[in-house]
PDB file of N, CA and C in Angstrom:
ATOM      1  N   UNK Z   1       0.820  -1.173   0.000  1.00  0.00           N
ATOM      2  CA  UNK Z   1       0.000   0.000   0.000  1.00  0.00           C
ATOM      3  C   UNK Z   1       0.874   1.251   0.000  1.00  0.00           C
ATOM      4  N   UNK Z   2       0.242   2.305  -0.245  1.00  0.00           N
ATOM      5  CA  UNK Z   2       1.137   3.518  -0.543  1.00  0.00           C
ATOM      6  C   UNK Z   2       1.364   4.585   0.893  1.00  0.00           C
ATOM      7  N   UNK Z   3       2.661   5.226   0.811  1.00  0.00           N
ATOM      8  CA  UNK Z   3       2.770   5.544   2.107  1.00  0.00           C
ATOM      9  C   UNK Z   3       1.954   6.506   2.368  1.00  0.00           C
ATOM     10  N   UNK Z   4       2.132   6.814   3.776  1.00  0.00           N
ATOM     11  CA  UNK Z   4       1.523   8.204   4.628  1.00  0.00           C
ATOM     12  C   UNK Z   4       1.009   9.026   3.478  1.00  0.00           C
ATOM     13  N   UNK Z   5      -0.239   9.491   3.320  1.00  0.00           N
ATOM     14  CA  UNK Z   5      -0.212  10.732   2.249  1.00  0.00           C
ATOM     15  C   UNK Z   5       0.234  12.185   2.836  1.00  0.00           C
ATOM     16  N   UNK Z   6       1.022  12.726   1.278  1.00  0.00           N
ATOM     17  CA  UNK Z   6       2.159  14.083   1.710  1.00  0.00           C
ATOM     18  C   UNK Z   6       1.039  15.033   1.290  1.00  0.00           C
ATOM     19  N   UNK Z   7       0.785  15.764   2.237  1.00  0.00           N
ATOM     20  CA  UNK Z   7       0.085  17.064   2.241  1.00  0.00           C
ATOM     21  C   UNK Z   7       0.330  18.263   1.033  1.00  0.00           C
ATOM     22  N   UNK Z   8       1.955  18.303   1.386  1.00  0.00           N
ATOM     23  CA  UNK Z   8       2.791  19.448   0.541  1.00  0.00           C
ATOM     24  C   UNK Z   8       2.767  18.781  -1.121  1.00  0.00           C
ATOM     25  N   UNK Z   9       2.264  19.029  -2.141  1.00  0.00           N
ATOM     26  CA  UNK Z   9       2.033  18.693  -3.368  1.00  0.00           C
ATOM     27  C   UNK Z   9       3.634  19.337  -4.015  1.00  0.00           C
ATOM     28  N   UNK Z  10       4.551  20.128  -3.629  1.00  0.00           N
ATOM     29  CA  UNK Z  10       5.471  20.071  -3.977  1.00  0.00           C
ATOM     30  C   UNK Z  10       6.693  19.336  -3.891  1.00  0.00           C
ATOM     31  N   UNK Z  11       6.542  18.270  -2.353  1.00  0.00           N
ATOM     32  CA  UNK Z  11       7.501  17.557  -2.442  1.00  0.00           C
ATOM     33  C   UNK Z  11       6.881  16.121  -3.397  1.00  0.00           C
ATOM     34  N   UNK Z  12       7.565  15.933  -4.079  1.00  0.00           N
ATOM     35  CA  UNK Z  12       7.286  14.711  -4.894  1.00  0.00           C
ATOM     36  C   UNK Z  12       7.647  13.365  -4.276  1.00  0.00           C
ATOM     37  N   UNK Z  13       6.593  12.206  -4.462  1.00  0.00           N
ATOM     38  CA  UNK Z  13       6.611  10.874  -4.215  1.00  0.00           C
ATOM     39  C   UNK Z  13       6.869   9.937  -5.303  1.00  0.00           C
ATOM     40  N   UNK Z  14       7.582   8.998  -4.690  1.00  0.00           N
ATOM     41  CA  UNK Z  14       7.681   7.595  -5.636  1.00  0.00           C
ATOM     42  C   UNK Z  14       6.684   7.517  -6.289  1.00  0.00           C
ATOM     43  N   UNK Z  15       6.962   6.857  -7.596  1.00  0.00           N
ATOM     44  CA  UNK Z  15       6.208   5.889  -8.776  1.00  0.00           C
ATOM     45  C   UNK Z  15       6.131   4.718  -8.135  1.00  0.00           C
ATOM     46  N   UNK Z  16       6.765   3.734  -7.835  1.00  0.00           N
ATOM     47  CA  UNK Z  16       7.856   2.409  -6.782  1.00  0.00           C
ATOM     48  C   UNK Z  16       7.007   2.290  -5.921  1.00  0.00           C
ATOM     49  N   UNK Z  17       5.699   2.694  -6.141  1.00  0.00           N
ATOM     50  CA  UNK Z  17       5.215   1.642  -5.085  1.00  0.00           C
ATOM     51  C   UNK Z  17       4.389   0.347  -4.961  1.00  0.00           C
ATOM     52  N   UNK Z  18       4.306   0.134  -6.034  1.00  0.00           N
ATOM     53  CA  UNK Z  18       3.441  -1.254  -6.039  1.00  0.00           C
ATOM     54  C   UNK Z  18       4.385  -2.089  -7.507  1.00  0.00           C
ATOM     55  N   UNK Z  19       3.930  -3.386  -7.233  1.00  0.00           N
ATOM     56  CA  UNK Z  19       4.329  -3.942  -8.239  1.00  0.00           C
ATOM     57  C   UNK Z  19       3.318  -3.329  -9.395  1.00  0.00           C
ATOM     58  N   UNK Z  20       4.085  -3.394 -10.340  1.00  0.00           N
ATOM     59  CA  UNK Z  20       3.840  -2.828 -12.042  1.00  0.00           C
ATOM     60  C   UNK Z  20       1.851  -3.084 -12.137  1.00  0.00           C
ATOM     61  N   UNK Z  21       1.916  -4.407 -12.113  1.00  0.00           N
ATOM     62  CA  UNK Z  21       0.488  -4.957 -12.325  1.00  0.00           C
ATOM     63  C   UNK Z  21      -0.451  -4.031 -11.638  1.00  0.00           C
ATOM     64  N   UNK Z  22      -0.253  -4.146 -10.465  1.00  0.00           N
ATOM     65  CA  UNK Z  22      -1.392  -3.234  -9.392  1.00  0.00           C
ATOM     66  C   UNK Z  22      -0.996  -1.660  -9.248  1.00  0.00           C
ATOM     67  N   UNK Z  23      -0.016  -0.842 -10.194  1.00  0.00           N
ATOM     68  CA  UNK Z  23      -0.037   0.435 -10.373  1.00  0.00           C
ATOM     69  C   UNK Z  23      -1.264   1.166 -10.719  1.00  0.00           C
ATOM     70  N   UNK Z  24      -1.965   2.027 -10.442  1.00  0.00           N
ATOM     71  CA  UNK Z  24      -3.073   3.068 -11.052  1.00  0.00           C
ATOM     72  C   UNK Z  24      -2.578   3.581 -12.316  1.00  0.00           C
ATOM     73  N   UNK Z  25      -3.153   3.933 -13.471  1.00  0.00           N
ATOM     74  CA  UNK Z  25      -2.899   4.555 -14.562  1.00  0.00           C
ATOM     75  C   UNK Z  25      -2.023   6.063 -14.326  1.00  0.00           C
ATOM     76  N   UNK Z  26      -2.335   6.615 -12.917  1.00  0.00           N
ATOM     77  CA  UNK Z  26      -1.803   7.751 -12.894  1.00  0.00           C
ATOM     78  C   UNK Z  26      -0.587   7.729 -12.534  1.00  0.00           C
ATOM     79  N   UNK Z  27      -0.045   6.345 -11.887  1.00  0.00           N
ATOM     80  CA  UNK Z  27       1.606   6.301 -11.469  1.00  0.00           C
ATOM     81  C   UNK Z  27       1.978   5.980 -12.562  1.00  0.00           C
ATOM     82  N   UNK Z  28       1.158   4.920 -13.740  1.00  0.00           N
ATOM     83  CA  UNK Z  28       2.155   4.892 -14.671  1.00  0.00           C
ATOM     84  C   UNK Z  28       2.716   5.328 -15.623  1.00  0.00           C
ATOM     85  N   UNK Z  29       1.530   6.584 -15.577  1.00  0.00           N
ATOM     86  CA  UNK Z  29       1.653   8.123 -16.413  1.00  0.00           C
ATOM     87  C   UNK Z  29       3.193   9.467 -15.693  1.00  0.00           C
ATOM     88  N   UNK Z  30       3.685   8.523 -14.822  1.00  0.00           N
ATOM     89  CA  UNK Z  30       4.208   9.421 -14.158  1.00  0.00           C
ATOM     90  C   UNK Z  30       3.735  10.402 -13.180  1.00  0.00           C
ATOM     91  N   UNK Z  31       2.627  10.035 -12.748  1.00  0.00           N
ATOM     92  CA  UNK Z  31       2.054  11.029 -11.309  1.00  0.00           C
ATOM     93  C   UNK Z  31       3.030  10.839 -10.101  1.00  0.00           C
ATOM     94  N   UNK Z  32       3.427  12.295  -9.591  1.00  0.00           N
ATOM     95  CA  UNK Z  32       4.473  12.171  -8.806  1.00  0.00           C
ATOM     96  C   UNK Z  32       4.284  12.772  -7.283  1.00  0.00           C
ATOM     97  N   UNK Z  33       2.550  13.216  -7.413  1.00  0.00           N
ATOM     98  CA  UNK Z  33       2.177  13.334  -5.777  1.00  0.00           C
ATOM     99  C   UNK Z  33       0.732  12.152  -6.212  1.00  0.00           C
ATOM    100  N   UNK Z  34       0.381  11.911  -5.162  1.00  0.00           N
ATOM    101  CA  UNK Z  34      -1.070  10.894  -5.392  1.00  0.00           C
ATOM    102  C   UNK Z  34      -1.621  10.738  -3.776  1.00  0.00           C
ATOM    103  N   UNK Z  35      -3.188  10.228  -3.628  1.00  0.00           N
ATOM    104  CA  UNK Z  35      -3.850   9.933  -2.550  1.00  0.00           C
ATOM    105  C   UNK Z  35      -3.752   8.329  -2.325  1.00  0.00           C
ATOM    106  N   UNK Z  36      -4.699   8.222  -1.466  1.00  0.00           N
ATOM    107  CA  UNK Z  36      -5.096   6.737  -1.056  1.00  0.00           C
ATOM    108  C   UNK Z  36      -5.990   6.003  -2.556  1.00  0.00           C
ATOM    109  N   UNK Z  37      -6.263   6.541  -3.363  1.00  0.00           N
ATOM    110  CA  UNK Z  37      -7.001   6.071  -4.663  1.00  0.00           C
ATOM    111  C   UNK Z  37      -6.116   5.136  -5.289  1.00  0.00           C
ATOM    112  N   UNK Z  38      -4.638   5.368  -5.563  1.00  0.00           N
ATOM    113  CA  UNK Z  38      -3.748   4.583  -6.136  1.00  0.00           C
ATOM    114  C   UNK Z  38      -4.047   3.396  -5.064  1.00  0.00           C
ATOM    115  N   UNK Z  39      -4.206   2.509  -3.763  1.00  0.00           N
ATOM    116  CA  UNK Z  39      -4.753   1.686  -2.865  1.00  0.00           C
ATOM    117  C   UNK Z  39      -5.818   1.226  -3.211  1.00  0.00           C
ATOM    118  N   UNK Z  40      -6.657   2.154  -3.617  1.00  0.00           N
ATOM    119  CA  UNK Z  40      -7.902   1.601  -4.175  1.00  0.00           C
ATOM    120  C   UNK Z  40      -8.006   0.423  -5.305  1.00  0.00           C
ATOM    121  N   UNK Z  41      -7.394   1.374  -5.744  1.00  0.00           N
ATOM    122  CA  UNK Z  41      -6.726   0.807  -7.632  1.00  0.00           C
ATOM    123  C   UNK Z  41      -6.482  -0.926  -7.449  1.00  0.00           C
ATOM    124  N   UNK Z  42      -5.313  -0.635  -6.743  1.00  0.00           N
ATOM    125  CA  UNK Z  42      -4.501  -1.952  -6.525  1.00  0.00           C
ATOM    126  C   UNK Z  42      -5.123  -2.867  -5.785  1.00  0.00           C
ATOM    127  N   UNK Z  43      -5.944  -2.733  -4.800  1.00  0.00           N
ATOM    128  CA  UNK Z  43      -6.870  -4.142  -4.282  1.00  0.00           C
ATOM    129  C   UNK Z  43      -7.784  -4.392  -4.858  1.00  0.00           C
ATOM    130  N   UNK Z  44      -8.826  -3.126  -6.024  1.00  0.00           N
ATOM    131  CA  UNK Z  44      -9.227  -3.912  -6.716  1.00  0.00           C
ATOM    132  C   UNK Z  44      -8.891  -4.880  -8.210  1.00  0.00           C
ATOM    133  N   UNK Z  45      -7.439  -4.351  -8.524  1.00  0.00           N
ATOM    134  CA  UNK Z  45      -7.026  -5.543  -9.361  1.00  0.00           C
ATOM    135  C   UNK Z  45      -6.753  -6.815  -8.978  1.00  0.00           C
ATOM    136  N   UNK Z  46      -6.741  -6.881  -7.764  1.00  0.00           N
ATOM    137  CA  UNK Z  46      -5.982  -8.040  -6.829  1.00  0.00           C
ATOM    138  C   UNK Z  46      -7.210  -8.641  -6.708  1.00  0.00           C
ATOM    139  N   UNK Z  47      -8.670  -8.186  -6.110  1.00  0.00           N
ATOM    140  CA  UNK Z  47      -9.723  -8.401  -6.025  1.00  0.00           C
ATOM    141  C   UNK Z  47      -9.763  -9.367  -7.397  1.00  0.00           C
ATOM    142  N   UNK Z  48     -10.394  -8.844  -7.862  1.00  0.00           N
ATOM    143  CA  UNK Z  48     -10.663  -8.998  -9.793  1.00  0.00           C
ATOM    144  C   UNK Z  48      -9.729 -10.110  -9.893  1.00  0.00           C
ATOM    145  N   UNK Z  49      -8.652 -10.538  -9.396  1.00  0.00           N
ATOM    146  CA  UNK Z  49      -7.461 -11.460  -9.957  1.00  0.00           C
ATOM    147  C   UNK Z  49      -7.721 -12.915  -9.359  1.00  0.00           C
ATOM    148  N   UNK Z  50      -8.216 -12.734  -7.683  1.00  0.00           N
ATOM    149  CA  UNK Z  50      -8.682 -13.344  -7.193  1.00  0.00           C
ATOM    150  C   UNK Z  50      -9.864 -14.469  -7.761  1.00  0.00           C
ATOM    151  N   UNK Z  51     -10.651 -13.235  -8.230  1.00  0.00           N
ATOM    152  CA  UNK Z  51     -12.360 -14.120  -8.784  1.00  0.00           C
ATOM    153  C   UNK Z  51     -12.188 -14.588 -10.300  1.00  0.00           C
ATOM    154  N   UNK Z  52     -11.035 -13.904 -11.022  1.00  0.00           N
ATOM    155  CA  UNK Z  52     -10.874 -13.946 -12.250  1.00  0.00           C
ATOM    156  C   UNK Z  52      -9.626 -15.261 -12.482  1.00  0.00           C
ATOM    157  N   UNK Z  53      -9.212 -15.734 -11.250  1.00  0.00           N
ATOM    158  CA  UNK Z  53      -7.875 -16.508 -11.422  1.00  0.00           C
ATOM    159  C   UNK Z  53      -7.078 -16.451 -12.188  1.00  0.00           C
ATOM    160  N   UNK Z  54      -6.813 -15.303 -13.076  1.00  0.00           N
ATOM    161  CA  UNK Z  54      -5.765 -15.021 -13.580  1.00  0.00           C
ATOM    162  C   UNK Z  54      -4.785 -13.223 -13.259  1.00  0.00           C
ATOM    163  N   UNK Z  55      -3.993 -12.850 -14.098  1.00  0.00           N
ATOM    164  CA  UNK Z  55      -3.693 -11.178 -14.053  1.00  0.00           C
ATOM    165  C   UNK Z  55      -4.357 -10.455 -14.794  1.00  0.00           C
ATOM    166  N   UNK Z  56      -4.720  -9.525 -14.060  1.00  0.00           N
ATOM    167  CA  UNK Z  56      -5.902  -8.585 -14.829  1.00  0.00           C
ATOM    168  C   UNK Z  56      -5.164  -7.900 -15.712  1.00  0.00           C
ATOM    169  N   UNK Z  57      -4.059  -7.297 -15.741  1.00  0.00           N
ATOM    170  CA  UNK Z  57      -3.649  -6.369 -16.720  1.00  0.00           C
ATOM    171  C   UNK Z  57      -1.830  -6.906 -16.411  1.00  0.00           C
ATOM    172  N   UNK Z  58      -1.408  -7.266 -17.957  1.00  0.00           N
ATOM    173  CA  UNK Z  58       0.528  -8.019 -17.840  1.00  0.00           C
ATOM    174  C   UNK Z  58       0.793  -7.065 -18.709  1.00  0.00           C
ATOM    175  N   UNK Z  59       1.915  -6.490 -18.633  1.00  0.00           N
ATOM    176  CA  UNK Z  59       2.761  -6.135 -19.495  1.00  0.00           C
ATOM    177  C   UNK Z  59       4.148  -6.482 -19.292  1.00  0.00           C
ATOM    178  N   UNK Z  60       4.857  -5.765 -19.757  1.00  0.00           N
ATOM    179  CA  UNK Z  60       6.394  -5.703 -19.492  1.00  0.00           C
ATOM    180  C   UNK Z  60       6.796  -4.358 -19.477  1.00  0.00           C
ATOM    181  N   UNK Z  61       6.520  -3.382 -19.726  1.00  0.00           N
ATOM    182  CA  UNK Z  61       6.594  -2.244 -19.316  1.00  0.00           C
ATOM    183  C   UNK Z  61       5.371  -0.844 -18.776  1.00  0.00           C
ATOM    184  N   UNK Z  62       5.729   0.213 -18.146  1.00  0.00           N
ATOM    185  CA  UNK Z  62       4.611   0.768 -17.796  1.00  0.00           C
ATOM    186  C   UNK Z  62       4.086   0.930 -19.104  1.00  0.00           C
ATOM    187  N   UNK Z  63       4.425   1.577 -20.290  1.00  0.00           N
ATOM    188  CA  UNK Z  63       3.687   2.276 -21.127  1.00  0.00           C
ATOM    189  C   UNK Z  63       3.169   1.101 -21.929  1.00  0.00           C
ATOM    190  N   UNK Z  64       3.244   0.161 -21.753  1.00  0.00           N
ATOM    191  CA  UNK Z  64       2.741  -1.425 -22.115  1.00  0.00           C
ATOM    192  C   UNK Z  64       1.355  -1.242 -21.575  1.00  0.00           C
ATOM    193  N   UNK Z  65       1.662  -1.326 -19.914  1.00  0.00           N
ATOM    194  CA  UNK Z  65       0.923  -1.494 -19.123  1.00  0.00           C
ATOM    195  C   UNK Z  65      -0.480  -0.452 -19.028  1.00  0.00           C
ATOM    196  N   UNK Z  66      -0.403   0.559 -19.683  1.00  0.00           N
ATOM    197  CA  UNK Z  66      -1.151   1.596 -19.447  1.00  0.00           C
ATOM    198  C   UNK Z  66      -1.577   1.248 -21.303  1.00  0.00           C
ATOM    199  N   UNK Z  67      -1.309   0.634 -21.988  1.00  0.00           N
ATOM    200  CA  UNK Z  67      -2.250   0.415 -23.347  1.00  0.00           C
ATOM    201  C   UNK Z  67      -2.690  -1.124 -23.229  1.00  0.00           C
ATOM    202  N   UNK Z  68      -2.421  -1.781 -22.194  1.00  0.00           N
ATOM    203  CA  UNK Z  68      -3.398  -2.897 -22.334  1.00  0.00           C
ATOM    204  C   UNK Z  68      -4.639  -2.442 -20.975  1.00  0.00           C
ATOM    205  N   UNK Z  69      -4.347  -1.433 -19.892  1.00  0.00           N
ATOM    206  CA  UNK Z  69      -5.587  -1.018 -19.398  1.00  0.00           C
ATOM    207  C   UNK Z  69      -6.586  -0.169 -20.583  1.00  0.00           C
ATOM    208  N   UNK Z  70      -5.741   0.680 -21.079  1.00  0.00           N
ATOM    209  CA  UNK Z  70      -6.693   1.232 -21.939  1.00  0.00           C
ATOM    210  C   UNK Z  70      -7.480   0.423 -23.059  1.00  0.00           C
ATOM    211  N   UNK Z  71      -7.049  -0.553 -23.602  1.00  0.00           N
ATOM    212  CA  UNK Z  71      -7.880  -1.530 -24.014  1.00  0.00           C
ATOM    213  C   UNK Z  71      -8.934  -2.404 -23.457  1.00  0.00           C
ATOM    214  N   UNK Z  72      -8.449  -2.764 -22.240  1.00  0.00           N
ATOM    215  CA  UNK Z  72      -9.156  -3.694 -21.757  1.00  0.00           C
ATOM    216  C   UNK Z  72     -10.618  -2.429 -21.680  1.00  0.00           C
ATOM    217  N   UNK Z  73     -10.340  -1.358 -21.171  1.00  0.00           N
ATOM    218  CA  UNK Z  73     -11.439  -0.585 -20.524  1.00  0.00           C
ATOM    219  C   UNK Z  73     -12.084   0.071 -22.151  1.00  0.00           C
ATOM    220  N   UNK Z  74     -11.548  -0.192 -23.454  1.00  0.00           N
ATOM    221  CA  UNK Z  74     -12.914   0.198 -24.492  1.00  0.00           C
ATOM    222  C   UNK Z  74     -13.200  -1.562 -24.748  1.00  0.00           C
ATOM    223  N   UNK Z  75     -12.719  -2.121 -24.619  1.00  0.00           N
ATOM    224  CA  UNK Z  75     -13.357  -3.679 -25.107  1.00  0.00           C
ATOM    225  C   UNK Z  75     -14.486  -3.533 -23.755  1.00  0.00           C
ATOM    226  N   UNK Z  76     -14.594  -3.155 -22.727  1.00  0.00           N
ATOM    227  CA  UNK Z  76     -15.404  -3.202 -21.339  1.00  0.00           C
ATOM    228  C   UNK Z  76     -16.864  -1.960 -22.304  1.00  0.00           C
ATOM    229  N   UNK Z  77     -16.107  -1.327 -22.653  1.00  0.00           N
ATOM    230  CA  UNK Z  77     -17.228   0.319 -22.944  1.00  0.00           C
ATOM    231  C   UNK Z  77     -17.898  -0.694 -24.082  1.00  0.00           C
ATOM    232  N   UNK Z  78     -17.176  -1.137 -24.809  1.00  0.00           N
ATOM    233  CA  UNK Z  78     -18.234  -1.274 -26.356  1.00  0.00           C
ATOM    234  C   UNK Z  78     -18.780  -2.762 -26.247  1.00  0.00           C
ATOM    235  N   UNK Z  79     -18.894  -3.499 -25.088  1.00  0.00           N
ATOM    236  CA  UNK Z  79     -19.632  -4.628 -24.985  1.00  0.00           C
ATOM    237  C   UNK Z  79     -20.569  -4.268 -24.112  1.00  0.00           C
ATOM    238  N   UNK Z  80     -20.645  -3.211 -23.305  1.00  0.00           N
ATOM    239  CA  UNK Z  80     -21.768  -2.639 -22.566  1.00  0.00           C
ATOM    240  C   UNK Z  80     -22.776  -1.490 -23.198  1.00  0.00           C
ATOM    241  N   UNK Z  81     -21.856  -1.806 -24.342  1.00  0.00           N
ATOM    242  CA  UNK Z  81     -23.367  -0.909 -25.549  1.00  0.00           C
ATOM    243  C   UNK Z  81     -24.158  -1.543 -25.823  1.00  0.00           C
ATOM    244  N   UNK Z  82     -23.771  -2.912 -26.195  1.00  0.00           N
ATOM    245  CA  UNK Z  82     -24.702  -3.948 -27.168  1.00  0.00           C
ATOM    246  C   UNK Z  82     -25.452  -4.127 -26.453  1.00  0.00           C
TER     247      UNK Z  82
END
């Protein structure tokens, strides 16, 4: 989980905190202050991984990692049209 949240938005925080998989889109965009939401993020992929028995989102790199969320989430949008 991610540390203490820093009040001061100018001192900057780690990317480094979760393994790659359970990062939020915004660490892997390079967000360099963040809340308890990036926590959120990550137990519910873990959640989801759990019921889904597999990894919700693999890559090998962040910017990997942040175009197979963005996929997964329009394959999610355009099957909830039909």
């Amino acid at each position: 989980m991610a540390r203490v949240e820093e009040p001061n938005s100018s001192h900057a925080m780690t990317q480094e905190v979760v393994t790659q998989y359970y990062r939020s889109p915004e660490l892997l965009m390079g967000a360099n202050h963040y809340g308890f939401e990036i926590d959120i993020w990550s137990v519910g992929c873990i959640f989801a991984e759990l019921l889904g028995r597999r990894i919700l989102f693999q890559a090998r790199t962040p910017l990997k990692q942040v175009s197979v969320i963005n996929t997964h989430s329009e394959h999610r949008r355009h099957t909830s049209e039909i």
